[in-house]
Coordinates of C-alpha atoms in Angstrom, one line a residue:
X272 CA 33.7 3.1 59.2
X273 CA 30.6 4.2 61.6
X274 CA 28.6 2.2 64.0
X275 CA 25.4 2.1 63.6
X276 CA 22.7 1.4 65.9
X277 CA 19.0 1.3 64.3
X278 CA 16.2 1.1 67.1
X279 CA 12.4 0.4 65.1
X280 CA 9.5 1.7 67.1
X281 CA 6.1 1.5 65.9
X282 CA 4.1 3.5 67.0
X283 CA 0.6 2.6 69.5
X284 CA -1.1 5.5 70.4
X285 CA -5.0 4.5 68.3
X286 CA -6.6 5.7 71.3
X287 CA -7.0 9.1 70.0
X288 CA -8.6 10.7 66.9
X289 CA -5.8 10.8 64.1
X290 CA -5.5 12.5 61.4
X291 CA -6.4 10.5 58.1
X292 CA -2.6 10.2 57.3
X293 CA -1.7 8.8 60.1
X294 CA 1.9 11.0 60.6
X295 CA 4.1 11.0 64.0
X296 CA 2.5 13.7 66.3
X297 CA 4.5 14.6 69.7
X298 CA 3.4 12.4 72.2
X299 CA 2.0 9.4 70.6
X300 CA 3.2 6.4 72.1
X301 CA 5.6 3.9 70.6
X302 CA 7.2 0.5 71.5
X303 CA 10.1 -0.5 70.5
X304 CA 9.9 -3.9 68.5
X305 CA 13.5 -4.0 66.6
X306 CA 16.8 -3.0 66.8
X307 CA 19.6 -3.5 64.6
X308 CA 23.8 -2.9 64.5
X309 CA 26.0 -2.6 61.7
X310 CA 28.9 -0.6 60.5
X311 CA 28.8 2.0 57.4
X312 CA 31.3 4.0 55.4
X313 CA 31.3 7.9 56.5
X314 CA 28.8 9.2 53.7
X315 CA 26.2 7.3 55.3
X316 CA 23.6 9.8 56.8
X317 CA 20.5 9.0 58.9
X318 CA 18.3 9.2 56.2
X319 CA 19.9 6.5 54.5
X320 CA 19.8 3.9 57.0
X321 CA 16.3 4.8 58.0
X322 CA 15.6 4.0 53.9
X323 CA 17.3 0.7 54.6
X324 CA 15.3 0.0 57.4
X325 CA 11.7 1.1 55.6
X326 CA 13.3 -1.3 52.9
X327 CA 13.4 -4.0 55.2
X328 CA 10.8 -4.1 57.3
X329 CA 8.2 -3.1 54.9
X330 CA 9.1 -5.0 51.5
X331 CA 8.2 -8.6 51.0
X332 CA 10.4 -11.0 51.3
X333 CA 10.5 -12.4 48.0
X334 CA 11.7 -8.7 46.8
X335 CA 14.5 -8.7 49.8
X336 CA 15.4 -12.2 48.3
X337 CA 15.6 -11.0 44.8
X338 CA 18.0 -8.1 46.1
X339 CA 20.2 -11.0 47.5
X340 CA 20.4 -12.9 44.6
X341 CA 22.0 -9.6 43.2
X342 CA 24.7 -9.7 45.5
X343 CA 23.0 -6.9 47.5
X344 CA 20.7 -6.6 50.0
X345 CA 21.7 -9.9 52.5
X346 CA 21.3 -7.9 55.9
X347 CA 18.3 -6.3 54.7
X348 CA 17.1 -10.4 53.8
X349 CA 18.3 -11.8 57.1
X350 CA 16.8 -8.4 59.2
X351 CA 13.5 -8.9 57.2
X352 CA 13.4 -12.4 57.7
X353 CA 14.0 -12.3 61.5
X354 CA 11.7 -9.0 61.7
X355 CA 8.4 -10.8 60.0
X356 CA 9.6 -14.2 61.6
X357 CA 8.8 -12.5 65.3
X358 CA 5.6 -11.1 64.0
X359 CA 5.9 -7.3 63.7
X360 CA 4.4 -5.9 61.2
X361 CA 5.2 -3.7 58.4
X362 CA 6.8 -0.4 58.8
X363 CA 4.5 2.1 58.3
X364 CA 3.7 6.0 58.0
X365 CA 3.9 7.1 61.6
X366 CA 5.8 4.8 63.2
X367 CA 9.4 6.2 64.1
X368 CA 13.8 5.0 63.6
X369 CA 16.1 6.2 65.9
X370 CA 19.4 6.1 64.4
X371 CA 22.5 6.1 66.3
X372 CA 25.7 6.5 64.3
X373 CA 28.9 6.6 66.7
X374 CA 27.6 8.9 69.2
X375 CA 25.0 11.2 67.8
X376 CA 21.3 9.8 67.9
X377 CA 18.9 11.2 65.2
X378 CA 14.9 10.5 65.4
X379 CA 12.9 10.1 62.1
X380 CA 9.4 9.9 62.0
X381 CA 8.1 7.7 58.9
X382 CA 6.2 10.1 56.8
X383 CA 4.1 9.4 53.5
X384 CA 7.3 10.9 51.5
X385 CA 10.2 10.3 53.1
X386 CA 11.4 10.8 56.8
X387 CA 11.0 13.8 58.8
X388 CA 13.2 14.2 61.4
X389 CA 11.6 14.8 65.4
X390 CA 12.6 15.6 69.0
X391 CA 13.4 12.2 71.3
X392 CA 10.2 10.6 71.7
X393 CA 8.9 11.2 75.5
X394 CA 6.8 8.2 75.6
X395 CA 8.6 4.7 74.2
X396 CA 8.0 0.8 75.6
X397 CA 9.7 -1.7 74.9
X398 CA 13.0 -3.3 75.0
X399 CA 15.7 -3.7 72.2
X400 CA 16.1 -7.5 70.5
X401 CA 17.9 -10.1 72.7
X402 CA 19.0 -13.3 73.2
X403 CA 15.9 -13.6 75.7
X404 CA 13.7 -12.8 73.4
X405 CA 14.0 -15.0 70.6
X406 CA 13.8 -18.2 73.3
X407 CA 10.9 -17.3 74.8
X408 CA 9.6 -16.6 70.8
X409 CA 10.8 -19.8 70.1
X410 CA 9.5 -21.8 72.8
X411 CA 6.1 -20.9 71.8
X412 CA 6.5 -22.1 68.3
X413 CA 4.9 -25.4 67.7
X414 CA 7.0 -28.3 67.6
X415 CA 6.9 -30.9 64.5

């Protein structure tokens, strides 16, 4: 089994004129707004958990609940769920996954068709998900 660490990073840089399909270019700016560990079998590649992520941060969440009722799919659910609940949005074309597994880090940029696969990011905010986090998230909630 591999350990695999998922960072999400979506990427911010508007200020400039883009092109109309909004791909990764070097040196847009990104923030980091998710990250995610779990452990895979040794056939998984990069590729495949940067599907899993597009999968779960992009689908609704009625789809990611009829996966679970399957018997499949209840990280992807329970990610999703956590993801939307903290108000990121959607994963989109141009925003970028680093994936970690054991040691070696690989960076995918989000592309209309798939993932294409990019130097380290020079410019990324952000921090990874913690514990911090979700209080302060939660302590602006509304009580009932």
């Amino acid at each position: 089994m591999h350990l695999i660490h998922l960072r999400v990073l979506h990427n911010t840089d508007y200020r400039r004129a883009r092109s109309t399909d909004m791909t990764y270019a070097d040196g847009d700016q990104l923030a980091e707004v998710f990250d995610h560990w779990f452990s895979a079998d040794e056939t998984t590649t990069a590729e495949d958990v940067a599907g899993w992520a597009y999968l779960a941060f992009s689908a609704p969440l009625e789809a990611l609940a009829d996966l679970r009722r399957q018997g499949r799919g209840e990280s992807a659910f329970l990610a999703g769920s956590l993801y939307h609940l903290l108000g990121r949005r959607c994963l989109y074309i141009g925003d970028v996954v680093e994936v970690r597994i054991d040691q070696d880090a690989a960076w995918l940029a989000c592309e209309r068709k798939g993932w294409r696969r990019i130097e380290q990011p020079a410019v990324v905010d952000g921090a990874p998900l913690s514990a911090e986090l979700i209080y302060e998230f939660r302590q602006s909630m509304p009580r009932n």
